[in-house]
Coordinates of C-alpha atoms and ligand atoms in Angstrom, one line a residue:
X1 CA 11.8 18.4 12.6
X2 CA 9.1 16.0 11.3
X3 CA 8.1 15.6 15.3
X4 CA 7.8 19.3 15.5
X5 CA 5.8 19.4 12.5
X6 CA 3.5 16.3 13.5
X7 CA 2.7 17.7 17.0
X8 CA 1.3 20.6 15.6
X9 CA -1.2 18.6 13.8
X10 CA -4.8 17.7 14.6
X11 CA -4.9 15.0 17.6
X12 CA -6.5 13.0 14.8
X13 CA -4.0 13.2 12.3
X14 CA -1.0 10.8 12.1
X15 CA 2.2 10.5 9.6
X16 CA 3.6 7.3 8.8
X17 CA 7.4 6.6 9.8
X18 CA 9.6 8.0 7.1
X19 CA 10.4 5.5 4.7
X20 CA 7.6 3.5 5.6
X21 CA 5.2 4.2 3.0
X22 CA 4.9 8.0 3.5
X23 CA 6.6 10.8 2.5
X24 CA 9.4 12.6 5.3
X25 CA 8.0 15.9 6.3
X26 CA 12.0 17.1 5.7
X27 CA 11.8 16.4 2.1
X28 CA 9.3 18.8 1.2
X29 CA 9.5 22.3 0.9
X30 CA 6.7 24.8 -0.8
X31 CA 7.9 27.8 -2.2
X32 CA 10.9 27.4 -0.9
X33 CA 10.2 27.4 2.5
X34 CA 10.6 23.9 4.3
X35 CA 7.1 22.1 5.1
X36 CA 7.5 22.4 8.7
X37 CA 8.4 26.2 8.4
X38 CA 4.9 27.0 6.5
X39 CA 3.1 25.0 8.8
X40 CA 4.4 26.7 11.7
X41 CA 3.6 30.2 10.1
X42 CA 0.5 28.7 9.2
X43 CA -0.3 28.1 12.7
X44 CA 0.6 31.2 14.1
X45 CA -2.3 32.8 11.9
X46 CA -5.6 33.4 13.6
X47 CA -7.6 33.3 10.3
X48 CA -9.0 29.5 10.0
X49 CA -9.9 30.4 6.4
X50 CA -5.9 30.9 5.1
X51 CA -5.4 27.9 7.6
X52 CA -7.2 26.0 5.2
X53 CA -6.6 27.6 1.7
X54 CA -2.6 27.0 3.0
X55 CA -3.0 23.4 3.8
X56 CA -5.3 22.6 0.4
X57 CA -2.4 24.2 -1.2
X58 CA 0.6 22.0 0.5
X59 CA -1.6 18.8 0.2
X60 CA -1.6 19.8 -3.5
X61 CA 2.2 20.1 -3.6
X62 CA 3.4 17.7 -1.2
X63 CA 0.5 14.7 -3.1
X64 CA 2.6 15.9 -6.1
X65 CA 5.9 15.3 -4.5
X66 CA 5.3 12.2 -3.3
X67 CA 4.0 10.9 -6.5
X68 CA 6.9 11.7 -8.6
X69 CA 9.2 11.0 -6.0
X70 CA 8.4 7.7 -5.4
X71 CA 7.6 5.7 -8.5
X72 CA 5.0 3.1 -8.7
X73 CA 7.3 0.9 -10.5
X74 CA 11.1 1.2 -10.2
X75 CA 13.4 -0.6 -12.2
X76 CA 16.7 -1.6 -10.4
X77 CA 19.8 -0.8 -11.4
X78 CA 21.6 -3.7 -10.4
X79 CA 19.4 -7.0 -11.7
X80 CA 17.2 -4.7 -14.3
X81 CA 13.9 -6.3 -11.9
X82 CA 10.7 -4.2 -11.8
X83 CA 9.4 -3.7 -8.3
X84 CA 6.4 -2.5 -7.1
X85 CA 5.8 0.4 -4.2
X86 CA 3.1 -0.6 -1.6
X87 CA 0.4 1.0 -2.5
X88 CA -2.2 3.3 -0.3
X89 CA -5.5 2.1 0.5
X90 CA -7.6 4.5 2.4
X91 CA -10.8 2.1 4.3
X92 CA -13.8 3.7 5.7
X93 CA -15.1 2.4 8.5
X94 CA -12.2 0.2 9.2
X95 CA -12.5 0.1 13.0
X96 CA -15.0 -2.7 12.9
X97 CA -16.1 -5.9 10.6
X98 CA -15.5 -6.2 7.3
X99 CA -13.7 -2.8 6.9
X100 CA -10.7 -4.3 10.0
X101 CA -10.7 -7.3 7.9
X102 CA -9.9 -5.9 4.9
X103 CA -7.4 -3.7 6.6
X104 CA -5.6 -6.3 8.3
X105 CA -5.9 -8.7 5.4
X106 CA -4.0 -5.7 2.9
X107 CA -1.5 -5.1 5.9
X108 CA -0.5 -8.3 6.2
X109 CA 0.5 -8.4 2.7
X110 CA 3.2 -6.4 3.1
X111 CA 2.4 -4.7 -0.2
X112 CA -0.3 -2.1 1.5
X113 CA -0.2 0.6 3.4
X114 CA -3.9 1.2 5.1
X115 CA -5.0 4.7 6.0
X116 CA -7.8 3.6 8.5
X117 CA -10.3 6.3 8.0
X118 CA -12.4 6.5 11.3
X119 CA -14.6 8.0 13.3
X120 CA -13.0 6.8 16.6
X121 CA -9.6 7.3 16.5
X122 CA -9.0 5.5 19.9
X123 CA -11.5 2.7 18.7
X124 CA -9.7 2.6 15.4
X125 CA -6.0 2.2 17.2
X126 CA -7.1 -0.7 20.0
X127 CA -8.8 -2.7 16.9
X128 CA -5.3 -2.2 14.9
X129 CA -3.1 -3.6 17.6
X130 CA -5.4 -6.1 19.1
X131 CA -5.6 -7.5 15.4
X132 CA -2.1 -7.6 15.3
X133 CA -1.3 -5.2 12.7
X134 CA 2.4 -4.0 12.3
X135 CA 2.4 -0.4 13.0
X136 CA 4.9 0.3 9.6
X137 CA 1.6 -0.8 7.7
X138 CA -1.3 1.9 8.9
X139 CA -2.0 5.2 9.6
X140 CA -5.5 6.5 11.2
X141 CA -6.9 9.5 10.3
X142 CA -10.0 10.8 11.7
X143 CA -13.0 11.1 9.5
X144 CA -16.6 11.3 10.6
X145 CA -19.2 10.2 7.3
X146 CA -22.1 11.9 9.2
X147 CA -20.5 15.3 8.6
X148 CA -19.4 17.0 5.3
X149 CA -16.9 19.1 7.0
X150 CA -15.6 16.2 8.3
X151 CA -15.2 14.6 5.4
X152 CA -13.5 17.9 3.7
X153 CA -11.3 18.0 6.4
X154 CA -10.6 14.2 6.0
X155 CA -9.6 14.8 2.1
X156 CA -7.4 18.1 3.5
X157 CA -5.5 15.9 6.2
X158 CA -5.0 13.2 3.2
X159 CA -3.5 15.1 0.9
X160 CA -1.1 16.9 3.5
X161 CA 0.3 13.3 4.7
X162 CA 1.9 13.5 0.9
X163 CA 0.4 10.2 0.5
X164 CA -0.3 8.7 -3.3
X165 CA -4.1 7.4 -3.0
X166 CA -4.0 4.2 -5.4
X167 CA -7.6 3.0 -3.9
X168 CA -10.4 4.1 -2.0
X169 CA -12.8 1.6 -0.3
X170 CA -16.0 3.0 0.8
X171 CA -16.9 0.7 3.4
X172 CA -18.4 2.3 6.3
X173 CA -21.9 2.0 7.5
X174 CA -25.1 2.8 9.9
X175 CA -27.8 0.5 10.2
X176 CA -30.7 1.7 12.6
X177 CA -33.5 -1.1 12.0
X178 CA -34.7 -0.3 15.5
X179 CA -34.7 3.3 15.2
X180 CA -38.7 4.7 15.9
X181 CA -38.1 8.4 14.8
X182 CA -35.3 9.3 11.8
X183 CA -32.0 10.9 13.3
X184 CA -29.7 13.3 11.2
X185 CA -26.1 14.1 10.2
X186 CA -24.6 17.4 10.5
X187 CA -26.7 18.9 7.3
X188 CA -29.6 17.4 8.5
X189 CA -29.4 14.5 5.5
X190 CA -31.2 11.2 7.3
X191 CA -28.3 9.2 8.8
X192 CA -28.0 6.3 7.0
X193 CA -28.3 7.6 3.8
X194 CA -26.5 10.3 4.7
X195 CA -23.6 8.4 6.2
X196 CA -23.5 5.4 3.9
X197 CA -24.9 7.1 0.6
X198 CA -24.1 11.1 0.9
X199 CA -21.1 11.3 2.8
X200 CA -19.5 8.6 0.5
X201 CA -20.5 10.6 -2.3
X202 CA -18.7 13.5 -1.2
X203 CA -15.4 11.7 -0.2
X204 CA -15.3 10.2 -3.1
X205 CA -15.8 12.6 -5.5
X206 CA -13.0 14.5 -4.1
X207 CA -10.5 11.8 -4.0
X208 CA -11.5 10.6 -7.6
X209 CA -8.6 13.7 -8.4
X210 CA -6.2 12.1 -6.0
X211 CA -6.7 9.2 -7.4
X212 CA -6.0 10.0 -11.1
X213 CA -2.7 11.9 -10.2
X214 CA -1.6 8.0 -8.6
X215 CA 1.0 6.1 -11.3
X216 CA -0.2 3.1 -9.5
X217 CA -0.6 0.1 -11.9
X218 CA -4.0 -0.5 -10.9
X219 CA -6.0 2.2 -9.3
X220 CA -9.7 1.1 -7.8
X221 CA -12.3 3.0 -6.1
X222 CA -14.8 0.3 -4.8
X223 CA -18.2 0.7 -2.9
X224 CA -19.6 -1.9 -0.8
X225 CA -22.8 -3.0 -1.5
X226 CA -25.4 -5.2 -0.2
X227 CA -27.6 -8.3 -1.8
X228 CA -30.3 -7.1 0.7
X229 CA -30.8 -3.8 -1.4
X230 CA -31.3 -5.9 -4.7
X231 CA -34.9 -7.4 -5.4
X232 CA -33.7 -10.1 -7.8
X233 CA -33.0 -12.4 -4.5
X234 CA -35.1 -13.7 -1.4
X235 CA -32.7 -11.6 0.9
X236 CA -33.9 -8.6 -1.2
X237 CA -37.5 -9.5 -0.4
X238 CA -37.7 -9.9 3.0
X239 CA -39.9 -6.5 4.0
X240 CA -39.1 -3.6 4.4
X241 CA -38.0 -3.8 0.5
X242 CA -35.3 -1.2 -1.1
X243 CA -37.2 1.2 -3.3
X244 CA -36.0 5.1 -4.4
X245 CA -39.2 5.5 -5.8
X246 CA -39.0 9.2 -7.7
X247 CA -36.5 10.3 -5.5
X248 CA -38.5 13.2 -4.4
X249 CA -37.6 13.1 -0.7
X250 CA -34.1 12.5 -1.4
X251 CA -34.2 15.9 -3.8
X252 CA -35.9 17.7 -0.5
X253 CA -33.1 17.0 1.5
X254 CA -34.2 13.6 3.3
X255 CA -34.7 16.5 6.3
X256 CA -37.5 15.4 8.0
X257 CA -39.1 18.8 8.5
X258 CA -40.4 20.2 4.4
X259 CA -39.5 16.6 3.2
X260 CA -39.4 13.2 4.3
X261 CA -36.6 11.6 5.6
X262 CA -36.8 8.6 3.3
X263 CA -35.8 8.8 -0.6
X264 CA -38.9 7.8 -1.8
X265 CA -40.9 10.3 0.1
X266 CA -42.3 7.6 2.7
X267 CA -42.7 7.6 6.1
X268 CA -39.3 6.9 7.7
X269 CA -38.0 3.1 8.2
X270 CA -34.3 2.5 9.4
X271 CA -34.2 -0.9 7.9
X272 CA -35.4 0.3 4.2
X273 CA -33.0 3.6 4.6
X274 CA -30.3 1.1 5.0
X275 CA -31.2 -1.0 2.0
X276 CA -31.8 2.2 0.1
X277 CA -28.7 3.7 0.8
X278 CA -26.9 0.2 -0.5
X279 CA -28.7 1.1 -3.3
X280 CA -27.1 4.2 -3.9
X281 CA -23.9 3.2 -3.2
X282 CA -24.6 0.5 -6.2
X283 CA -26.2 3.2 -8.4
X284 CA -23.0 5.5 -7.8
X285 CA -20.4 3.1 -8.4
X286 CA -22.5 2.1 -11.9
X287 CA -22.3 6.2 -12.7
X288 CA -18.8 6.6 -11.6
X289 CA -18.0 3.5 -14.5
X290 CA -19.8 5.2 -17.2
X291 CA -18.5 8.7 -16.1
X292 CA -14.9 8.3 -16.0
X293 CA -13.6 5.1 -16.2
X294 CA -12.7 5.1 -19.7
X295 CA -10.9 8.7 -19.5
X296 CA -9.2 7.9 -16.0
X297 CA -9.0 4.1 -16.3
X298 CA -9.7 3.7 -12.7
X299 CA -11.4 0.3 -11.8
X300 CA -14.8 1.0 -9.9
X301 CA -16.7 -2.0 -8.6
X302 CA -18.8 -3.0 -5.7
X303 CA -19.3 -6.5 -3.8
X304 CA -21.5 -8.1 -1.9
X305 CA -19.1 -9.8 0.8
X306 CA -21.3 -12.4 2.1
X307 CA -23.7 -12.2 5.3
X308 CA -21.2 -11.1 8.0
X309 CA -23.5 -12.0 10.9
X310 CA -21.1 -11.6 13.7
X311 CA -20.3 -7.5 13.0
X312 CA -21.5 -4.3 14.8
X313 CA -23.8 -3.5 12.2
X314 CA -26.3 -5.3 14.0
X315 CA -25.8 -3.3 17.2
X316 CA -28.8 -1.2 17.7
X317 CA -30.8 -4.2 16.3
X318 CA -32.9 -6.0 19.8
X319 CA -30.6 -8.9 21.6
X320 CA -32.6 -12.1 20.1
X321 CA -32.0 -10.8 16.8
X322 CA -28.7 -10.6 17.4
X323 CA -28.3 -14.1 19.0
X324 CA -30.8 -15.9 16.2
X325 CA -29.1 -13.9 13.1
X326 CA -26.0 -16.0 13.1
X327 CA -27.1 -19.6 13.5
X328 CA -30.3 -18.4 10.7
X329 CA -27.3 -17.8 8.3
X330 CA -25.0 -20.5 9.5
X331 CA -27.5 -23.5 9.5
X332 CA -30.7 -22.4 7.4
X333 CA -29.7 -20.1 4.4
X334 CA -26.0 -20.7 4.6
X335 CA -25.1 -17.5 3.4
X336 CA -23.2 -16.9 6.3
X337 CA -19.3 -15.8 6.2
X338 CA -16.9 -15.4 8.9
X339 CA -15.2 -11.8 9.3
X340 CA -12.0 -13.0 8.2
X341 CA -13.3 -14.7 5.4
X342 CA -15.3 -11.9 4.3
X343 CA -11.9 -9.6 4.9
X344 CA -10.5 -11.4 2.4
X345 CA -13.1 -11.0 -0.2
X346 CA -12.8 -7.3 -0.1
X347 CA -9.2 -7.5 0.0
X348 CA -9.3 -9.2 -3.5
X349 CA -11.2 -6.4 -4.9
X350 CA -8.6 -3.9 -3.8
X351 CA -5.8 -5.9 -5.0
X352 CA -6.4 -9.0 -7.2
X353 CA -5.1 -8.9 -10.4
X354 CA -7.6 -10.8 -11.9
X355 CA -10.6 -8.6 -10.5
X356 CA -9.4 -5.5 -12.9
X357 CA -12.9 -5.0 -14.2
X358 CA -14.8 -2.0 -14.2
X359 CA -18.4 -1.4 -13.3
X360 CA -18.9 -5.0 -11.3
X361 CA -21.0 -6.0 -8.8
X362 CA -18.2 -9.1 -7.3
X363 CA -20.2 -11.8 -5.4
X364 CA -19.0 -15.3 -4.2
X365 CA -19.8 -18.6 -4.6
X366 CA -20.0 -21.3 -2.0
X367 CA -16.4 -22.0 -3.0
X368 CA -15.8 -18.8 -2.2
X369 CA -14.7 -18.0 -5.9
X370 CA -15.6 -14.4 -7.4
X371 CA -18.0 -14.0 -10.0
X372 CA -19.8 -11.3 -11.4
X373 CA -23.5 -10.9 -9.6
X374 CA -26.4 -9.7 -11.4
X375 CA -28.0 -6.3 -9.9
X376 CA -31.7 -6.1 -9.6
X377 CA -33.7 -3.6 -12.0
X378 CA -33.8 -0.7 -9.5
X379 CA -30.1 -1.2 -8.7
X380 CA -29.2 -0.8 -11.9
X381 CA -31.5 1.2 -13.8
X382 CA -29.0 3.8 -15.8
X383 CA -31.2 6.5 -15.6
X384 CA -31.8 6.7 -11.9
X385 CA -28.3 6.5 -11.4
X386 CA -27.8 9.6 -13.1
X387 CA -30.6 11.5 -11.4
X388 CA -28.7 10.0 -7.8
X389 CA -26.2 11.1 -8.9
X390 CA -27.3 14.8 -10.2
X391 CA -29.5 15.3 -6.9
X392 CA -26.6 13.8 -4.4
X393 CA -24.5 16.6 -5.8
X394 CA -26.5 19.4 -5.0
X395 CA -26.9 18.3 -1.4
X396 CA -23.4 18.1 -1.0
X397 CA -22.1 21.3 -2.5
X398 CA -20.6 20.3 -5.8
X399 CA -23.5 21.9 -7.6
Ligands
LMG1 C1 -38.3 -6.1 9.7 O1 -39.0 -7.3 9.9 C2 -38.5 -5.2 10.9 O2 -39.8 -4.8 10.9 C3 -37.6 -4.0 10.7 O3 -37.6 -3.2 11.9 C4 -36.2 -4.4 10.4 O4 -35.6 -5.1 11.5 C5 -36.2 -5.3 9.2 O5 -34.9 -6.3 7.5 C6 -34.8 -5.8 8.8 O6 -37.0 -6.4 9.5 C7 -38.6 -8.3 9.0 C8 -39.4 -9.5 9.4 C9 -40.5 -9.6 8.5 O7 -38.6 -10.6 9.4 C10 -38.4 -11.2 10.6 O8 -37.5 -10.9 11.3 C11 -39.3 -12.3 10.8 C12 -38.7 -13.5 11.4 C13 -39.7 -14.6 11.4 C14 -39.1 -15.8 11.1 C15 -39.9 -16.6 10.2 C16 -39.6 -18.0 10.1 C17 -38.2 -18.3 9.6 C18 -37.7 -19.6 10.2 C19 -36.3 -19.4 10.8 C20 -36.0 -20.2 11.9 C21 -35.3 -19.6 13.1 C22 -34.3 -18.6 12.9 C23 -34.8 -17.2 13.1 C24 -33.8 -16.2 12.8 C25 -34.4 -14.8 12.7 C26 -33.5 -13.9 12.1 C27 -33.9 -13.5 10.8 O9 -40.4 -10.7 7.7 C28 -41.6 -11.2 7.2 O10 -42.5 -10.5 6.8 C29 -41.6 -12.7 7.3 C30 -41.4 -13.4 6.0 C31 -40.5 -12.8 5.1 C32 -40.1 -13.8 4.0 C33 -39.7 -13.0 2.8 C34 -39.5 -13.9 1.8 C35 -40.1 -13.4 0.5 C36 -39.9 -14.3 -0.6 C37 -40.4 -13.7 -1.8 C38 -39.9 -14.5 -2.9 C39 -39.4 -13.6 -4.0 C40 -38.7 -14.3 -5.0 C41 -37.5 -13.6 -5.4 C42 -36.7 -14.4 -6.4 C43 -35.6 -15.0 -5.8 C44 -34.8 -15.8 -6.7 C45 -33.6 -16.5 -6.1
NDP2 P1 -19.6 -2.7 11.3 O1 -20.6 -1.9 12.1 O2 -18.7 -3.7 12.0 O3 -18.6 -1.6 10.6 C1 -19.1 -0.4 10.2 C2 -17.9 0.6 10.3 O4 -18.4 1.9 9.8 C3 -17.4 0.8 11.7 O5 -16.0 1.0 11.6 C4 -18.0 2.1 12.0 O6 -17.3 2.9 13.0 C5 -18.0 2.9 10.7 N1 -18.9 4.0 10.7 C6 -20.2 4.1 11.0 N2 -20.6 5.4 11.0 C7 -19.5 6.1 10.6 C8 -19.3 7.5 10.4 N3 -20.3 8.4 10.5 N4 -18.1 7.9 10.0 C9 -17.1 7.0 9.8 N5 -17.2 5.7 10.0 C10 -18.5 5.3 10.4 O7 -20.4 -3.3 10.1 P2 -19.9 -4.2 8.9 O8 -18.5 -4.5 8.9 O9 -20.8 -5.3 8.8 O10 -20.2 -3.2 7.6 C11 -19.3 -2.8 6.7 C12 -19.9 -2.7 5.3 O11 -20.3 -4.0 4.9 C13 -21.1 -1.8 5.3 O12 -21.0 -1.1 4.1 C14 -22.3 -2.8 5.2 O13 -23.3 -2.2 4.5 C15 -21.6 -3.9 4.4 N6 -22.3 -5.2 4.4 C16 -22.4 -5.9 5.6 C17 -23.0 -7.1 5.6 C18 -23.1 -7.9 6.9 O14 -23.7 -9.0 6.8 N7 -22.5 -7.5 8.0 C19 -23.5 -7.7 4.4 C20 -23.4 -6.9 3.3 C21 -22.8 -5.7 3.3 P3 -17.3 2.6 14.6 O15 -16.5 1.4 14.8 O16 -16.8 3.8 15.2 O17 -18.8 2.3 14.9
PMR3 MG1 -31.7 -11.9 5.7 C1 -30.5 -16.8 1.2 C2 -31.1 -16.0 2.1 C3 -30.7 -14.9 2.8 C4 -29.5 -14.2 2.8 C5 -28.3 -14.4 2.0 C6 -29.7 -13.1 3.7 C7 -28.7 -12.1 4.0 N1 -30.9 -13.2 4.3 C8 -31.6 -14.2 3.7 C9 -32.9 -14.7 4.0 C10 -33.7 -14.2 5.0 N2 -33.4 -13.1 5.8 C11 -35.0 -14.7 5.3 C12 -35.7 -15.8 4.6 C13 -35.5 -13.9 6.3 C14 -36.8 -13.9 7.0 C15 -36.8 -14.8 8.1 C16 -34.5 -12.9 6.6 C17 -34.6 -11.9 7.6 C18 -33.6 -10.9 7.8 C19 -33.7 -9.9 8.7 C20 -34.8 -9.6 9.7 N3 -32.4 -10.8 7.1 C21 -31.8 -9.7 7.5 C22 -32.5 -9.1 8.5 C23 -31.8 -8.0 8.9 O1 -32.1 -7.2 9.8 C24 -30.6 -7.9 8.1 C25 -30.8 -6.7 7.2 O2 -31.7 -6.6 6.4 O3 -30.0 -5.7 7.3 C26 -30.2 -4.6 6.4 C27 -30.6 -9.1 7.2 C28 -29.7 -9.6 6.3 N4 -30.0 -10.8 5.6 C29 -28.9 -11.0 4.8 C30 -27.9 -10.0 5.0 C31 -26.6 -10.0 4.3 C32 -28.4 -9.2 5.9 C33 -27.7 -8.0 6.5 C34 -26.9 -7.0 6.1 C35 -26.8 -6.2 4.9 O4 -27.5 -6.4 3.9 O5 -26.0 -5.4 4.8

């Protein structure tokens, strides 16, 4: 019955194996009705809008279900020993780079269960197997950060998996330093802010509920960050420098056409778009800390991984960048991590017990030891994260 119920779902979409960190479609039922019963009814229906309301209204049900069903911690009745559930970890971007790193660093554990949130589900599933991770410990689901339907959909299909979210890691990213002319998501936002910054933004504002229902022992919502966005270092000063300015192109809409597509109103520049969107993400996590972490207790933080040379962010960047970048970083600034390495950074953040503190910036040290970075002034001036914050909002529909 659960592979009835499965097929019906998007081509995108994919349960876990019961038992297997997910919930069994046969355990749930919603108003009585089995799960796969209402979908099929569901299905039938030509009106998309009741398609939806139904399956915001299962996800609701079925995310409780699974949360009370399965305890975080559970005590065992025969030797009295605590043991902990895996926990869910849905990783943007986690086809490529740091983001597969992470992934397969969490899965290897044995104590995570990754939801691979991708663009490219067929990208997403060769990357999984060719890094050798065991099927039991992933599920993809499709999610596209240039579009906010996408991402709605995204939350929609998250929620009916039955899934407990315990941490979201906002990791995916555009970088277009090439780029002579701006391109756009589907709103028309600028596409790196709009993918990196906006379309985060969205995602996890939405989750930030999911995430408060979890009765996971330590629940994190971390956003990747960048030491090129922050001014207080020589990466952060190489030109084109990260600057929001007054923000007034970001309140048009970053559309290009009755504003500009850069946040500070400028004329447009992939490479500073990229650092100012890492800005953002910085200034959001910082607002996210002061907005709710005391009432939810939920741990945000962001990183700086490390120069990951080696990773598909440079891809649109020209071919002797690409071969020079690497050795520059190995040999001359030795900032320079490996993906693996840098995995493994990132993987601390979602899991290490000793990396429970809220509002961080986590860098590392040429031991590769964690320690709490200093943000530049823009990146962590309180009162333009609030007005991100305020203006990101209205551009994605939540005011
Ligand atoms: C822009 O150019 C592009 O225009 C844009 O399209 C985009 O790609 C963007 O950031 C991406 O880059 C940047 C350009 C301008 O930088 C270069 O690529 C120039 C490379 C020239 C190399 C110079 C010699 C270096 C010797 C290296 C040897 C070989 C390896 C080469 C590897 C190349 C790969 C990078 O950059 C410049 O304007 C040049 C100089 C920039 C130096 C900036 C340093 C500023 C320092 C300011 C100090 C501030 C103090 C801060 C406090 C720090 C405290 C710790
Ligand atoms: P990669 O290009 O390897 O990974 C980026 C990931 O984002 C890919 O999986 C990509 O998908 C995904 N992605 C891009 N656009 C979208 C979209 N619209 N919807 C969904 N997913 C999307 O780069 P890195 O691993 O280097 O970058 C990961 C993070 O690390 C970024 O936040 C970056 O800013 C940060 N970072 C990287 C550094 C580095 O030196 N590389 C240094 C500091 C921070 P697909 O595979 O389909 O293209
Ligand atoms: Mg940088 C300690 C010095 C240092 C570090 C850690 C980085 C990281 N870079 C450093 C120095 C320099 N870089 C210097 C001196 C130069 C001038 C030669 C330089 C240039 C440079 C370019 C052209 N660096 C770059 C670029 C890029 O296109 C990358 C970028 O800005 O992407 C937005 C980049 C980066 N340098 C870094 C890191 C981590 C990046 C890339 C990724 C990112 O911030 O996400």
């Amino acid at each position: 019955m659960a592979l009835q119920a499965a097929s019906l779902l998007p081509a995108s979409f994919s349960i876990p194996k019961e038992g297997k960190g997910g919930v069994s479609l046969k355990d749930s039922t919603l108003f009585g009705l089995s799960l796969s019963e209402s979908l099929k009814g569901d299905f039938s229906s030509s009106a998309l809008r009741c398609k939806r309301e139904l399956r915001q209204k299962v996800g609701a049900v079925r995310a409780e279900t699974a949360a009370t069903a399965t305890p975080a911690v559970n005590k065992s009745s025969q030797d009295g020993k605590k043991t902990l559930r895996k926990g869910n970890v849905v990783i943007t971007g986690a086809s490529s780079g740091l983001g597969l790193a992470t992934a397969k660093a969490l899965a290897e554990t044995g104590k995570w269960h990754v939801i691979m949130a991708c663009r490219d589900f067929l990208k997403a599933a060769r990357a999984a197997k060719s890094a050798g991770m065991a099927k039991e410990n992933y599920t993809i689901m499709h999610l596209d950060l240039s579009s906010l339907d996408s991402v709605h959909q995204f939350v929609d299909n998250f929620r009916r998996s039955g899934m407990p979210l315990d941490v979201l890691v906002n990791n995916a990213a555009v970088y277009l330093p090439t780029a002579k002319e701006p391109r756009f998501t589907a709103e028309g936002f600028e596409l790196s802010v709009g993918t990196n910054h906006l379309g985060h933004f969205l995602l996890s504002r939405l989750l930030l509920e999911d995430l408060q229902k979890s009765d996971y022992p330590s629940k994190r919502l971390i956003i990747v960050g960048s030491i090129t966005g922050n001014t207080n270092t020589l990466a952060g000063n190489v030109p084109p420098k990260a600057n929001l300015g007054d923000l007034r192109g970001l309140a048009g809409g970053l559309n290009g056409l009755n504003s500009s597509s850069m946040i500070d109103g400028g004329d447009f520049d992939g490479a500073k778009a990229y650092k100012d969107s890492k800005v953002c993400n910085m200034l959001t996590m910082q607002e996210f800390h002061r907005r709710y972490h005391e009432e939810t207790g939920i741990t945000f933080a962001s990183l700086y991984p490390g120069c990951i040379a080696t990773t598909g962010l440079f891809r649109e960047h020209i071919p002797l960048f690409r071969t020079l970048f690497p050795p520059f970083q190995k040999y001359i600034t030795k900032g320079y991590v490996s993906e693996e390495e840098s995995g493994k950074r990132l993987a601390q953040v979602v899991s290490d017990p000793s990396l429970t503190k809220s509002g961080v910036y986590w860098s590392w040290n040429k031991a590769s030891a964690s320690f709490e970075n200093q943000l530049s002034q823009e990146a962590s001036d309180v009162e333009k994260a609030r007005k991100v914050w305020e203006v990101s909002e209205k551009l994605v529909g939540l005011a």
